[in-house]
Short mmCIF file of C-alpha atoms in Angstrom, two decimals:
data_model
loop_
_atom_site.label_atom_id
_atom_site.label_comp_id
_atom_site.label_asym_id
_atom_site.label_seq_id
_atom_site.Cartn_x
_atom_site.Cartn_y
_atom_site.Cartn_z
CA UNK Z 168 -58.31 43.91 -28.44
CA UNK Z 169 -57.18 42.45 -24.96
CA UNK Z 170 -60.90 41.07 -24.35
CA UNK Z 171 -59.40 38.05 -27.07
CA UNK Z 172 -58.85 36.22 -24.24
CA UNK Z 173 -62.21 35.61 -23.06
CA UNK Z 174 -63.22 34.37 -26.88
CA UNK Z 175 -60.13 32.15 -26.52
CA UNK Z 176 -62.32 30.24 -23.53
CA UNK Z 177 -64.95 30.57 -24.68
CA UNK Z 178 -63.83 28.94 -28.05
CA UNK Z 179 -62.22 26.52 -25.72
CA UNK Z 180 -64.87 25.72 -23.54
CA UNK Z 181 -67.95 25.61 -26.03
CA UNK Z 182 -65.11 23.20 -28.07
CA UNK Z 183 -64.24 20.87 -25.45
CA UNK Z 184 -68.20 20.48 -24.59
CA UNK Z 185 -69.24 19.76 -28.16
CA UNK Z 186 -66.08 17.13 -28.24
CA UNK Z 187 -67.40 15.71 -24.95
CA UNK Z 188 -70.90 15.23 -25.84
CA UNK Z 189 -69.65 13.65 -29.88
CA UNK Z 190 -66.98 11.60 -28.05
CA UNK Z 191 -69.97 8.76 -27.12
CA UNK Z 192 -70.82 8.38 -30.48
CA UNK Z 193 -68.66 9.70 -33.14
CA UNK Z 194 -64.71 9.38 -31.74
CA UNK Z 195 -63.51 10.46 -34.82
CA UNK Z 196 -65.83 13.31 -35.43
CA UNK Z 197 -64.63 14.74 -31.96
CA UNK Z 198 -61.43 14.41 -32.73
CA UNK Z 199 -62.00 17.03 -36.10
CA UNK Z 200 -63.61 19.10 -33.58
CA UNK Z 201 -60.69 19.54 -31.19
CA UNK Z 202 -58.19 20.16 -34.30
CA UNK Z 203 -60.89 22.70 -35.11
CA UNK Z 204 -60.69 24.14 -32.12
CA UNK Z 205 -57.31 23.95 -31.74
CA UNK Z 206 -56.14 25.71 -35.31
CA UNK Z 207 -58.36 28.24 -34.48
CA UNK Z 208 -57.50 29.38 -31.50
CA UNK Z 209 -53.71 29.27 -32.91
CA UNK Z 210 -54.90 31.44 -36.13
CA UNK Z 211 -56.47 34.28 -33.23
CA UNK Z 212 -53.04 34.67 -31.87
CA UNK Z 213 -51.05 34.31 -34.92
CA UNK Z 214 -51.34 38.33 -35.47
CA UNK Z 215 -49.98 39.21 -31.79
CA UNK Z 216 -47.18 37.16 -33.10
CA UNK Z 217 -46.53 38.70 -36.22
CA UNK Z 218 -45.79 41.89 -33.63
CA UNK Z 219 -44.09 40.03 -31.37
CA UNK Z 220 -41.28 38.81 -34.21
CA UNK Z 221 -40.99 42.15 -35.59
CA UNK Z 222 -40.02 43.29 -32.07
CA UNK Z 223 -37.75 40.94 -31.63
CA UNK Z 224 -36.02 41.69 -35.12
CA UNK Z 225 -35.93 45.08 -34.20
CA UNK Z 226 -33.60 44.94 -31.29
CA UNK Z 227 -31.82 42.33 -32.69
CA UNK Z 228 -30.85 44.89 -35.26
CA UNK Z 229 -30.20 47.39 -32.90
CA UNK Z 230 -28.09 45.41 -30.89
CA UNK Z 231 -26.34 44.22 -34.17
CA UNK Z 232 -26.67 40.68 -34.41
CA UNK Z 233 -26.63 38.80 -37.34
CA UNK Z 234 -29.31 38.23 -39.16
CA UNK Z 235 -28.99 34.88 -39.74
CA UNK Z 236 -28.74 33.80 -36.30
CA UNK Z 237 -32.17 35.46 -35.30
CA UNK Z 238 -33.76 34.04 -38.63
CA UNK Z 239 -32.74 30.63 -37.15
CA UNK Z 240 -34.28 30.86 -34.14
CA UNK Z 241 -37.47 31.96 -35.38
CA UNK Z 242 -37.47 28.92 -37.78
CA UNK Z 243 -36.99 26.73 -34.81
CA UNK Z 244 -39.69 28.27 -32.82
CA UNK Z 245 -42.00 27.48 -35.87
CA UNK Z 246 -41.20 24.17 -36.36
CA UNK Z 247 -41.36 23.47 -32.65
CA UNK Z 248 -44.79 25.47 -32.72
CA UNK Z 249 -46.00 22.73 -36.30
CA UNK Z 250 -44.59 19.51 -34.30
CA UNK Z 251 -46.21 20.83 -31.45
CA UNK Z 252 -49.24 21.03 -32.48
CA UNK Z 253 -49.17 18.28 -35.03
CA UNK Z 254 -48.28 16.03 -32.14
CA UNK Z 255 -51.31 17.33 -29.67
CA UNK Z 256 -53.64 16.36 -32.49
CA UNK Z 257 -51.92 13.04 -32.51
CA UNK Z 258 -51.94 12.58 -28.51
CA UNK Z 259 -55.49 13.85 -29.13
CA UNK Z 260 -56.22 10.73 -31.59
CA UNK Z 261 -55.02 8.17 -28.97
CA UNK Z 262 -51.91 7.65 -30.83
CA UNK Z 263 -49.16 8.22 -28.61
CA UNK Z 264 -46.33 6.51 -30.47
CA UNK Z 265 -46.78 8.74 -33.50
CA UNK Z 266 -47.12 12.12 -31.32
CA UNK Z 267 -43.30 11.61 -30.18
CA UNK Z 268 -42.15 10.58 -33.56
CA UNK Z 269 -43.63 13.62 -34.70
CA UNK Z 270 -41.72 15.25 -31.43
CA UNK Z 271 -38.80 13.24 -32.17
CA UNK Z 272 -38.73 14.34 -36.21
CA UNK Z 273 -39.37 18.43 -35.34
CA UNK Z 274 -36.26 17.70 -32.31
CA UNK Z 275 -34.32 16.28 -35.43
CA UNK Z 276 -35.41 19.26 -37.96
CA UNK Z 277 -34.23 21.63 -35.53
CA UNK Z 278 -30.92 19.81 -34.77
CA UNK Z 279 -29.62 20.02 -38.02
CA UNK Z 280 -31.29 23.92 -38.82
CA UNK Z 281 -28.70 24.84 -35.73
CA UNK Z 282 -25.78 23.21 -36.48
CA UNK Z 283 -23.94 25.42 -38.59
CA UNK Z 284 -24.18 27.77 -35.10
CA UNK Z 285 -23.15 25.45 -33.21
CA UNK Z 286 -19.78 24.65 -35.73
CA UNK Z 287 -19.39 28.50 -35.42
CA UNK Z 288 -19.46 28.35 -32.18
CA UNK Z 289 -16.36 25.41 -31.95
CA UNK Z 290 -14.94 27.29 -34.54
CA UNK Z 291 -14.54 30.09 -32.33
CA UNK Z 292 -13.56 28.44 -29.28
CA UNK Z 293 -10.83 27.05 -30.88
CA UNK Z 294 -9.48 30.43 -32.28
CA UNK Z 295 -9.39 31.23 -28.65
CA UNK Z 296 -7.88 28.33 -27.66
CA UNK Z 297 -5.05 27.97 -30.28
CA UNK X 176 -64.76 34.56 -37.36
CA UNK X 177 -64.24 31.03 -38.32
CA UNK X 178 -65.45 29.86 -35.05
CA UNK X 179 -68.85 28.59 -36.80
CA UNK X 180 -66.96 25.89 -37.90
CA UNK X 181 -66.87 23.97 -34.90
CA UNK X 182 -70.88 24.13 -34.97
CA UNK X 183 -70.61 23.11 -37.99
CA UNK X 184 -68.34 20.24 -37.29
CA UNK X 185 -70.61 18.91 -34.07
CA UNK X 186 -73.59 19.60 -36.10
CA UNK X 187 -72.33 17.13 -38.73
CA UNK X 188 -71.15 14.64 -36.28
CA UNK X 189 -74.81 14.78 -34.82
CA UNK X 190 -76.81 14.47 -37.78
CA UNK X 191 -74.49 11.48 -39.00
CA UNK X 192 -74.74 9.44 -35.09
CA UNK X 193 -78.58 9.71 -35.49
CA UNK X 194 -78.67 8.85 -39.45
CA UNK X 195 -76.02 5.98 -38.50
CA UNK X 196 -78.84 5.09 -36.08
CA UNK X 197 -81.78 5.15 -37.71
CA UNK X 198 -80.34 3.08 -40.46
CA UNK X 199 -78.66 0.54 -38.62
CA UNK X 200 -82.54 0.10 -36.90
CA UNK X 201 -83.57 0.07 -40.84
CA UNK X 202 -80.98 -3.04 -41.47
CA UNK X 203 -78.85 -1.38 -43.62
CA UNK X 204 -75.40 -1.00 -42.35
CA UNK X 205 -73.62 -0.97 -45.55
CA UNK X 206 -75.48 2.80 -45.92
CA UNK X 207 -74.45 4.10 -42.45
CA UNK X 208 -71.02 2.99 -42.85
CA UNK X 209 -70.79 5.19 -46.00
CA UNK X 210 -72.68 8.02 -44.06
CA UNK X 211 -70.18 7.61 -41.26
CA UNK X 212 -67.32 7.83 -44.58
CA UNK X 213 -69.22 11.01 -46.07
CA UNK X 214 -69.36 12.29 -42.75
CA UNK X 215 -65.80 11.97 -42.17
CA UNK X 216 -64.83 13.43 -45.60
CA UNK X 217 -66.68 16.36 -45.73
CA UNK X 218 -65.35 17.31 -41.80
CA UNK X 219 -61.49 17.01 -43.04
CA UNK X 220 -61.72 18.94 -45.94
CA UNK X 221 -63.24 22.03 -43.97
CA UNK X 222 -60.00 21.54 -41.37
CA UNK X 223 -57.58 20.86 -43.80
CA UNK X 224 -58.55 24.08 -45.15
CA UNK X 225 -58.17 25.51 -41.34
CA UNK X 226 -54.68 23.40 -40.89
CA UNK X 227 -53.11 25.11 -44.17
CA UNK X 228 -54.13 28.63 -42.90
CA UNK X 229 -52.28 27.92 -39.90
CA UNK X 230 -49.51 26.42 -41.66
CA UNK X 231 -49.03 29.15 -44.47
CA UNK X 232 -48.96 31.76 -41.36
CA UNK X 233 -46.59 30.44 -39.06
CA UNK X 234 -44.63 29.81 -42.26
CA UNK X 235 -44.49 33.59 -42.97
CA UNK X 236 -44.21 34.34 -39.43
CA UNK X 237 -41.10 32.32 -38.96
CA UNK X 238 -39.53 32.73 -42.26
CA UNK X 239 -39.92 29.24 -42.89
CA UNK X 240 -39.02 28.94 -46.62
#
């Protein structure tokens, strides 16, 4: 189970050299073959993280936090994770401008998915003022 | 695992560089440039396949809804 990481170089490796050697000839057939790559080797260690969230909601329970607040911090690790990715496949394409709009948008997303905490948390400072 | 894929992927790319050859030496460039299309076409629909995968998981993961 902990050998994954040598068929995550590999993968990697045997990925970059078949991009490398299609790169002279077919750009945008490289290109498929890095987002290949790349969604694969994301989909390998999708499981640990299945394990690693139910951890996490596990103590968060235990330490009795709400429920909400942990639910929106694991939606704004997964968009970050999407934009993240979305905009290495665009940096990948040459296409710089639309890999930080694509940054910019998931920054945005993000933003407004935490807002309501960060009203509670004005809210509260201002009970504590007052 | 899926990892074939990637074979599959540079074998494609491959097979369409040398047909995209061969036929621009045959004078007919209208051909390879709808090789080059096919090419293309068939590649993205075997990673959009991949992308969604990895979209529907981190979805669950995350409790994206």
């Amino acid at each position: 189970m902990d050998m994954e990481v040598f068929q995550l170089v590999g993968l990697g490796m045997v990925a970059a050299i078949l991009a490398l050697v299609l790169k002279q000839h077919r750009a945008e057939l490289s290109l498929f073959v890095a987002i290949a790559a790349g969604a694969i080797i994301l989909l390998m260690v999708t499981g640990r993280l299945v394990g690693i969230v139910t951890v996490l909601n596990d103590m968060a329970r235990r330490a009795n936090l709400d429920q909400s607040h942990l639910s929106v911090v694991l939606k704004a690790l997964g968009i970050a994770y999407i934009a993240e990715f979305g905009a290495q496949v665009c940096k990948d394409a040459g296409e710089n401008s639309i890999a930080s709009k694509i940054e910019l948008g998931g920054k945005i997303i993000i933003l407004s998915l935490t807002l309501p905490i960060l009203v509670g948390l004005i809210e509260v400072i201002l009970q504590v003022l007052a | 695992m899926s990892v074939d894929i990637i074979f599959k992927i540079a074998a494609i790319g491959i097979l369409v560089s040398v047909l995209n050859h061969v036929l621009n030496r045959a004078g007919r460039e209208e051909i390879s440039m709808m090789v080059t299309l096919a090419g293309i076409v068939v590649v993205l629909l075997m990673v959009i396949d991949m992308i969604s995968r990895l979209f529907n998981n981190v979805k669950s993961i995350f409790q994206l809804y």
